[in-house]
């Protein structure tokens, strides 16, 4: 379809270095991007800037497969939850103007709201405990237009997830409420406020509240992945639904204009921006790692702020390193790609602290010494397991992440930013495991807990078909069991789900090879499958549809 290695073709259609120093980064950026994308990927646009200047911009892939339209630098994408930093900044602006307070309760703006004591600040920081509306939405309902009031009525009477201020749980409904509060305070529709107070003054001429029925130049088509090599058009979504939590359409250049505006206090004050990018603390004093519309982390030890966006057909990511004045923005038109690791790796190159990427070979006999259950200071457990000659890391109930050796005692993951250092003791054993990533460095002590190794038991492929089908849990989550050749796979409903290979180990019982989970199928006296139990940090039953 197109070649990543050939810039004169569809991949890397436009590559601009705006300074002489940009050429120093080009080869490193190109190599990193080539590792991230295959020739069958939809398109992406990347921008990298340092100290107020763009040092790298690239557009590659397809804006529209059906019309054979390649991606361009000025292509417009839905940015999903990056919208939240705009909503949060508007709230901070209104607070500066004395029009509201972050300590205001919801009841001040919605008189009949059941949990009216929740504050604006708790909405901003995802600590409100509002219902997540699990199991409510489906592809047909996603097509319907809603007013802000109708959106709020869908969740306002649902039970709280937890007491406000005691936990942090990412919540789009909280940002829907913030958009409604903005409208109540300003007397303007949220979209109009964005246009009049942000986009027009800052000359973000390629940004708007997305409206599917409006003709918008350079807007790209969104896609979803069907399997490893095929795509389809993303499910339709009325943009009245993401609203102030995720409805903005923009470009990489406009988003960098926004970052510069925040840095130079052209929309909110330095004090407000500092508050937005400072981690909020729960009632027990624990940091959430999230401020007002921003995650706060680090890249190779350098402080960073970041946010991702995921919405039907699109994915996005923005990270900014304030002390280095380095910014990386990536916008893509496929909902199944997580760009955080890639953007962080590009930022690490700019600050001359690249993540390891070159793999060396380690004999299996040496890898065996690292296999163990490790425990951290807070009691968390992490397993390092040897599978098919390679090390995998995972938590109870989690995905098994393959590790690659950078050195004999240092390993990295291609799907995350974690680096694993095995520290040896004087007795040639493992003293502890040190992990570092975007958060705090942690030490994990090896335990004496024995592994329960799963062993595949061969079965007649002819019986596999009886297990295939759709299984529905009480939460309305749907698990598809699919046969591919002589293997069974489990695939959850949703745009971030991964097809998992499941292998038999007992009669009617299967384990996931690369996920710490099991499926126990429930059969009646005739051998007909009626449902299954998912064993993954507890047991949950699903009925076969």
mmCIF file of C-alpha atoms in Angstrom, residues 3-8 11-17 22-38 46 48 55-60 342 345-346 349-350 357:
data_model
loop_
_atom_site.group_PDB
_atom_site.id
_atom_site.type_symbol
_atom_site.label_atom_id
_atom_site.label_comp_id
_atom_site.label_asym_id
_atom_site.label_seq_id
_atom_site.Cartn_x
_atom_site.Cartn_y
_atom_site.Cartn_z
ATOM 1 C CA UNK A 3 6.378 2.194 2.028
ATOM 2 C CA UNK A 4 7.719 3.636 5.239
ATOM 3 C CA UNK A 5 11.296 3.290 4.041
ATOM 4 C CA UNK A 6 10.771 5.422 0.937
ATOM 5 C CA UNK A 7 10.042 9.052 1.729
ATOM 6 C CA UNK A 8 9.272 9.946 -1.866
ATOM 7 C CA UNK A 11 5.143 7.530 3.873
ATOM 8 C CA UNK A 12 6.744 10.715 5.197
ATOM 9 C CA UNK A 13 5.151 12.773 2.465
ATOM 10 C CA UNK A 14 6.356 15.975 4.000
ATOM 11 C CA UNK A 15 9.322 16.333 6.291
ATOM 12 C CA UNK A 16 10.279 19.813 7.417
ATOM 13 C CA UNK A 17 13.293 20.814 9.466
ATOM 14 C CA UNK A 22 16.767 19.667 13.054
ATOM 15 C CA UNK A 23 18.935 17.501 10.780
ATOM 16 C CA UNK A 24 20.719 16.174 13.876
ATOM 17 C CA UNK A 25 17.482 14.557 14.989
ATOM 18 C CA UNK A 26 16.021 13.445 11.670
ATOM 19 C CA UNK A 27 17.747 10.076 11.395
ATOM 20 C CA UNK A 28 16.992 9.165 15.020
ATOM 21 C CA UNK A 29 13.353 10.212 14.657
ATOM 22 C CA UNK A 30 12.999 8.362 11.350
ATOM 23 C CA UNK A 31 14.440 5.169 12.814
ATOM 24 C CA UNK A 32 12.102 5.338 15.808
ATOM 25 C CA UNK A 33 9.042 5.939 13.652
ATOM 26 C CA UNK A 34 9.895 3.112 11.263
ATOM 27 C CA UNK A 35 9.956 0.679 14.183
ATOM 28 C CA UNK A 36 6.526 1.869 15.300
ATOM 29 C CA UNK A 37 4.550 1.582 12.072
ATOM 30 C CA UNK A 38 4.015 -1.076 9.453
ATOM 31 C CA UNK A 46 4.079 14.164 14.245
ATOM 32 C CA UNK A 48 8.553 17.892 17.685
ATOM 33 C CA UNK A 55 12.573 20.954 14.776
ATOM 34 C CA UNK A 56 10.704 18.113 13.066
ATOM 35 C CA UNK A 57 7.359 17.615 11.348
ATOM 36 C CA UNK A 58 6.243 14.575 9.413
ATOM 37 C CA UNK A 59 3.046 13.396 7.788
ATOM 38 C CA UNK A 60 2.753 9.783 6.668
ATOM 39 C CA UNK A 342 6.441 6.666 20.731
ATOM 40 C CA UNK A 345 10.813 8.117 22.989
ATOM 41 C CA UNK A 346 11.012 11.072 20.587
ATOM 42 C CA UNK A 349 15.963 11.691 21.943
ATOM 43 C CA UNK A 350 15.692 15.493 22.056
ATOM 44 C CA UNK A 357 16.067 -0.028 21.705
#
